[in-house]
mmCIF file of N, CA and C in Angstrom:
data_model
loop_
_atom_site.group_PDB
_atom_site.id
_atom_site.type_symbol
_atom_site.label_atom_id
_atom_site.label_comp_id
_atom_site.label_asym_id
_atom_site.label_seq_id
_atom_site.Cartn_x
_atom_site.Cartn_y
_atom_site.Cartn_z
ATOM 1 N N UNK A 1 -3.722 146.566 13.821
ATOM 2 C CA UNK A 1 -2.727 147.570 13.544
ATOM 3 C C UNK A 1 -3.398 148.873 13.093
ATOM 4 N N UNK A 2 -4.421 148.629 12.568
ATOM 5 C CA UNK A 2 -5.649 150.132 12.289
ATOM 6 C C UNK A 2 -5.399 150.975 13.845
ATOM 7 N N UNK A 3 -5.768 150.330 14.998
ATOM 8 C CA UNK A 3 -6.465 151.084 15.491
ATOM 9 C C UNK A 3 -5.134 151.654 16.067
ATOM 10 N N UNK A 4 -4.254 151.394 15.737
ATOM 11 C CA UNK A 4 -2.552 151.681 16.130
ATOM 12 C C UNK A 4 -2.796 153.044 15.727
ATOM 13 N N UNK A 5 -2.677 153.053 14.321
ATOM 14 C CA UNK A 5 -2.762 154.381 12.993
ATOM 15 C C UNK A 5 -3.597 155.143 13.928
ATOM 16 N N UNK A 6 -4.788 154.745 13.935
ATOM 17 C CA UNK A 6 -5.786 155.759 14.524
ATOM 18 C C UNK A 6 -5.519 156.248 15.590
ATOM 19 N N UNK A 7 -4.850 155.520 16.577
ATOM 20 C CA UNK A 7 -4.810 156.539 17.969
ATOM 21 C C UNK A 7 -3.466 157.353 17.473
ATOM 22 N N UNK A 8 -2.474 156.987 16.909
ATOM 23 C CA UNK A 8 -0.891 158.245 16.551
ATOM 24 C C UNK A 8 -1.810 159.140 16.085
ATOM 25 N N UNK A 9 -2.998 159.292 15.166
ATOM 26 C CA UNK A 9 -3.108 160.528 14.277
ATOM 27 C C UNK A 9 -4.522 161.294 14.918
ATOM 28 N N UNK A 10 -4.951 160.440 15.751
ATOM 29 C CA UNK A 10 -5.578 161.337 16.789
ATOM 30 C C UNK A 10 -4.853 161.980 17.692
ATOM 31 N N UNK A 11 -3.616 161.404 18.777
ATOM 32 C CA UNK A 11 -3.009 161.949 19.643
ATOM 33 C C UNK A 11 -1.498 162.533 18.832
ATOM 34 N N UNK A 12 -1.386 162.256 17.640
ATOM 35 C CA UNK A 12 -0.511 162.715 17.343
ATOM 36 C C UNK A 12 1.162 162.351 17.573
ATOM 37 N N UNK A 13 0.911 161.497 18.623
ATOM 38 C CA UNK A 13 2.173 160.835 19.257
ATOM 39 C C UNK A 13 1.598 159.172 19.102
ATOM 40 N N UNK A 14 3.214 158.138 19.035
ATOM 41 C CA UNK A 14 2.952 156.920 18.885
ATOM 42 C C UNK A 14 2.402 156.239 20.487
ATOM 43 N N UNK A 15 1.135 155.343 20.727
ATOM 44 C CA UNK A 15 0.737 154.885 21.926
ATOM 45 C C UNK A 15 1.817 153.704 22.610
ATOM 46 N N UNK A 16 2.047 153.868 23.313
ATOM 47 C CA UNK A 16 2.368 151.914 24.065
ATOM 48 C C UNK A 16 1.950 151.296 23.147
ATOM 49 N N UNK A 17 2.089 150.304 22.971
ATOM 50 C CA UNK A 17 1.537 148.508 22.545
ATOM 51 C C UNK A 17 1.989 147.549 23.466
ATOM 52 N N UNK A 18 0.888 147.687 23.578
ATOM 53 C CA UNK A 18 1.038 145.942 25.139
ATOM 54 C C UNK A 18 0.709 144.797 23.798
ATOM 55 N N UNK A 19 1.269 143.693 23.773
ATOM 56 C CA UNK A 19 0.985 142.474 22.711
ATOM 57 C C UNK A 19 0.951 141.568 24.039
ATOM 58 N N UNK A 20 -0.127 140.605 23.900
ATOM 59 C CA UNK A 20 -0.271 139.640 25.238
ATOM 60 C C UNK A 20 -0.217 138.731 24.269
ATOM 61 N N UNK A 21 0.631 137.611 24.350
ATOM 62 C CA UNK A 21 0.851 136.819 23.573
ATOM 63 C C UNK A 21 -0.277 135.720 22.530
ATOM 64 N N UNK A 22 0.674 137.142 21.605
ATOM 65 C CA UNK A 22 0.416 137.107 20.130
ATOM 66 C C UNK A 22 0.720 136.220 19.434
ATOM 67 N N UNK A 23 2.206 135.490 19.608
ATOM 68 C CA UNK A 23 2.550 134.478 18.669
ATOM 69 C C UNK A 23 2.114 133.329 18.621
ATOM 70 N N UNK A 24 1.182 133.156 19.450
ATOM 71 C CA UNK A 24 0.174 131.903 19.568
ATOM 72 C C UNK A 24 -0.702 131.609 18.603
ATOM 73 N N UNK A 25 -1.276 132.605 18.267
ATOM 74 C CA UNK A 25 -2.618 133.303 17.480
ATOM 75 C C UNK A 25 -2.251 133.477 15.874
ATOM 76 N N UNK A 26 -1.114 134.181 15.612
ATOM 77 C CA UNK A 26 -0.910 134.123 14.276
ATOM 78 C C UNK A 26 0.048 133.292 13.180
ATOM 79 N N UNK A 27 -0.177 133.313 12.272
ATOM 80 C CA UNK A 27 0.799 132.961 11.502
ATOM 81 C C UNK A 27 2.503 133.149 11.024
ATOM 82 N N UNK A 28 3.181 132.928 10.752
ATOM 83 C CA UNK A 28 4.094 133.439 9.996
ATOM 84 C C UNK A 28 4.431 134.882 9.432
ATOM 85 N N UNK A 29 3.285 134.632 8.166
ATOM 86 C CA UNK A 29 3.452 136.318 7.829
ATOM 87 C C UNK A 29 2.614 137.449 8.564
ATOM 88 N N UNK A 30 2.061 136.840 9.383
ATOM 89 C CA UNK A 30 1.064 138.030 10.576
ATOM 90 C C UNK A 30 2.409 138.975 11.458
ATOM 91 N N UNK A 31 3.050 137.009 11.849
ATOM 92 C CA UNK A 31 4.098 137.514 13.016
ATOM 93 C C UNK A 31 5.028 138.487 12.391
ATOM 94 N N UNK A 32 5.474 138.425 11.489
ATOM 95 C CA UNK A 32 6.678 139.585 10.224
ATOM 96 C C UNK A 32 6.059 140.590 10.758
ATOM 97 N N UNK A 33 4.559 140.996 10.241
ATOM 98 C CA UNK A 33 4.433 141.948 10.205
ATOM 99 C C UNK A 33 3.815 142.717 11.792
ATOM 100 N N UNK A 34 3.698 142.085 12.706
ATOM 101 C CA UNK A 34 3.595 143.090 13.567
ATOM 102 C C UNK A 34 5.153 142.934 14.488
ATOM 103 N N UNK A 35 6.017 142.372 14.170
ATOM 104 C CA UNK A 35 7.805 142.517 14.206
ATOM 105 C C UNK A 35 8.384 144.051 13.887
ATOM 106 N N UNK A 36 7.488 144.013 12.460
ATOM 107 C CA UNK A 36 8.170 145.486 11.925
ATOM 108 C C UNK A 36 7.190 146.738 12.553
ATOM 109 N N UNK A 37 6.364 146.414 12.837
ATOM 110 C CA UNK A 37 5.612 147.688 13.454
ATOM 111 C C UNK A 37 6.173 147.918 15.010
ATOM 112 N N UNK A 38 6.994 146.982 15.623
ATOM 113 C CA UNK A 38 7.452 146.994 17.179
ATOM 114 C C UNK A 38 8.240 148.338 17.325
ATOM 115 N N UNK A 39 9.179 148.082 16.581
ATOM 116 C CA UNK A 39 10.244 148.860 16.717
ATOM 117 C C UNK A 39 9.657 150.399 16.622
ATOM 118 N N UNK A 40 8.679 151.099 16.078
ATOM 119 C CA UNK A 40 7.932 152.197 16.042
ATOM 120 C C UNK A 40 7.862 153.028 17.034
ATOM 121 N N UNK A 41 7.849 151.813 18.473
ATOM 122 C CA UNK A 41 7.313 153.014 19.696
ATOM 123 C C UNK A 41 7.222 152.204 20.586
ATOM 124 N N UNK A 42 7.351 152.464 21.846
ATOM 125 C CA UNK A 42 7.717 151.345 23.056
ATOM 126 C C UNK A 42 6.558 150.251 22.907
ATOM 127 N N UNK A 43 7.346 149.380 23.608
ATOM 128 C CA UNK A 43 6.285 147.880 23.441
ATOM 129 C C UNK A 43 6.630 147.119 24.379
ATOM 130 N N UNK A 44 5.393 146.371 24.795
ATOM 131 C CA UNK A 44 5.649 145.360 25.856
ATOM 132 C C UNK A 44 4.998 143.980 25.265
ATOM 133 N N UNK A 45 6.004 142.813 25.215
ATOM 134 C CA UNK A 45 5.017 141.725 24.486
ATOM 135 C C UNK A 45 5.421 140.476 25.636
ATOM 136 N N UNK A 46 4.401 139.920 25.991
ATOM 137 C CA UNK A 46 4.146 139.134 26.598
ATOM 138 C C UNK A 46 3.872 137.759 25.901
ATOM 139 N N UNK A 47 5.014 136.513 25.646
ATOM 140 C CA UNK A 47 5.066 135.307 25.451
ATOM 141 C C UNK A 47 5.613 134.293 25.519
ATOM 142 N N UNK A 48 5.094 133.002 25.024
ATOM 143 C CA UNK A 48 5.844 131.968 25.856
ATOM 144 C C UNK A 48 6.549 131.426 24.288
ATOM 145 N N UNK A 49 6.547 132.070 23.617
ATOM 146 C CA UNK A 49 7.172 131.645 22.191
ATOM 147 C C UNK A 49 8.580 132.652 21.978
ATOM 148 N N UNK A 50 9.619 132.023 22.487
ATOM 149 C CA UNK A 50 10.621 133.761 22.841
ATOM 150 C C UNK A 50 11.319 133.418 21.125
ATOM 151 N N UNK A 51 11.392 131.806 20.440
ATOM 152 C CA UNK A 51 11.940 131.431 19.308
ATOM 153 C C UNK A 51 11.713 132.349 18.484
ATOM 154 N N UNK A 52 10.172 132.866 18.098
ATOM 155 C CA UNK A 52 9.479 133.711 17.266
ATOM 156 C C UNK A 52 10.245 134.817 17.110
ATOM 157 N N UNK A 53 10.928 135.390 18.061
ATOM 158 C CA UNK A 53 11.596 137.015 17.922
ATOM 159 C C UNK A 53 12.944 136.604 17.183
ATOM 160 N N UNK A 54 13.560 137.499 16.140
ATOM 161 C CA UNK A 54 14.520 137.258 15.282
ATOM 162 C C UNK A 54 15.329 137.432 16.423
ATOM 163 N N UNK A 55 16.890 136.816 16.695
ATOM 164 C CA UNK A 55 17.644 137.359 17.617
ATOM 165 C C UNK A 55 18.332 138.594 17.480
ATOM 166 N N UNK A 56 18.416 139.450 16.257
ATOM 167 C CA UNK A 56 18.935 140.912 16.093
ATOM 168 C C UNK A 56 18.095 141.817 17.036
ATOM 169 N N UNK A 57 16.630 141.356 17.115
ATOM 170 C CA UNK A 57 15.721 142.174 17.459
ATOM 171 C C UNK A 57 15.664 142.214 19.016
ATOM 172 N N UNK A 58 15.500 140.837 19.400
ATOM 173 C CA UNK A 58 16.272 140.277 20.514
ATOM 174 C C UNK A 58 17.106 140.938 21.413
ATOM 175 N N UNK A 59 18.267 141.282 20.700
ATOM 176 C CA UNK A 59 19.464 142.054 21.099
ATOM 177 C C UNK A 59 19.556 143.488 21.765
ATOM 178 N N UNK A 60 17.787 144.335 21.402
ATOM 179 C CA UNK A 60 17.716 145.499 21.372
ATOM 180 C C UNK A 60 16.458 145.637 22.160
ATOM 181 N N UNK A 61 16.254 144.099 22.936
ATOM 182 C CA UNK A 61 14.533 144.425 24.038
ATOM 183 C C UNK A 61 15.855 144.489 25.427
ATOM 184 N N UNK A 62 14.885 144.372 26.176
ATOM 185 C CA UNK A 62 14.667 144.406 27.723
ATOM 186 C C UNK A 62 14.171 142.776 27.854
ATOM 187 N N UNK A 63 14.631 141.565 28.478
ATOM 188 C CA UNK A 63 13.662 140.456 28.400
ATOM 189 C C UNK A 63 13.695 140.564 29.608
ATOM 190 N N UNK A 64 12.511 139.912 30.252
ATOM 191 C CA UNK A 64 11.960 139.373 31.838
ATOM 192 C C UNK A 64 11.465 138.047 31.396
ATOM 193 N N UNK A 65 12.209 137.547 32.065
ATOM 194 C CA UNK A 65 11.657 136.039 32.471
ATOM 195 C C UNK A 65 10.839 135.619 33.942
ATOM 196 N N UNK A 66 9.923 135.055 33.975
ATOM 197 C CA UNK A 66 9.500 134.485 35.040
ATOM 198 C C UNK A 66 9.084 133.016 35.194
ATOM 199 N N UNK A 67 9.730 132.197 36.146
ATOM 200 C CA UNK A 67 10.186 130.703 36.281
ATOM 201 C C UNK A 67 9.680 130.875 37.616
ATOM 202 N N UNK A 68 8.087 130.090 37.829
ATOM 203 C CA UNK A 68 7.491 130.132 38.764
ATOM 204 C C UNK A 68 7.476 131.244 39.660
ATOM 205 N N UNK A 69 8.055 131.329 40.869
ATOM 206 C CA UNK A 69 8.143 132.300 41.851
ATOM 207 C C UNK A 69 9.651 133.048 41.767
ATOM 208 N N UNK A 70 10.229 132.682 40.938
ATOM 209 C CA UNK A 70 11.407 133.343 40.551
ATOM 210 C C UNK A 70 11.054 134.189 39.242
ATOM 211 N N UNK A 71 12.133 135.293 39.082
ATOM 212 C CA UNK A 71 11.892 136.205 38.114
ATOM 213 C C UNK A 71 13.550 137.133 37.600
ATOM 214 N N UNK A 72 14.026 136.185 36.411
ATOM 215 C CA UNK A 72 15.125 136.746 36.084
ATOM 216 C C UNK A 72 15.020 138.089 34.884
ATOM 217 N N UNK A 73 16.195 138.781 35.108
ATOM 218 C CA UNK A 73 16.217 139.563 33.772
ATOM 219 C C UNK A 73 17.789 140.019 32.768
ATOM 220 N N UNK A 74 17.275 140.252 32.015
ATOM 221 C CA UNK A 74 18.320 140.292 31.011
ATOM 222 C C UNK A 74 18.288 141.286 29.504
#
């Protein structure tokens, strides 16, 4: 999340965040906290843990699903 800070206050504007699935990797209070940094500035997160996302938050993505050679959205 540093190098987040660092590129807004170099470019001055908030970057993308691509998250390639993250919720694998962290904990509990890791996952909280890069939850609350999402909402900051567009994001794309890529995972197979969709439970992890609160459903309020949920409510306010874009989801893509992909089921083999099929690819729904919602």
């Amino acid at each position: 999340m540093l190098q987040l800070l660092f590129i807004e206050k170099l470019l001055n504007e908030r970057p993308l965040l691509l998250l390639d699935d993250i919720f694998s990797e962290l904990d509990e209070g890791h996952i909280k906290l890069i939850l609350e940094e999402i909402g900051k500035q567009q994001t794309i997160i890529t995972t197979t843990h969709e439970e992890f996302i609160p459903k309020k938050l949920l409510k306010s993505m874009k989801i893509v699903n992909f089921v083999k050679n099929e690819k729904t959205s919602s």
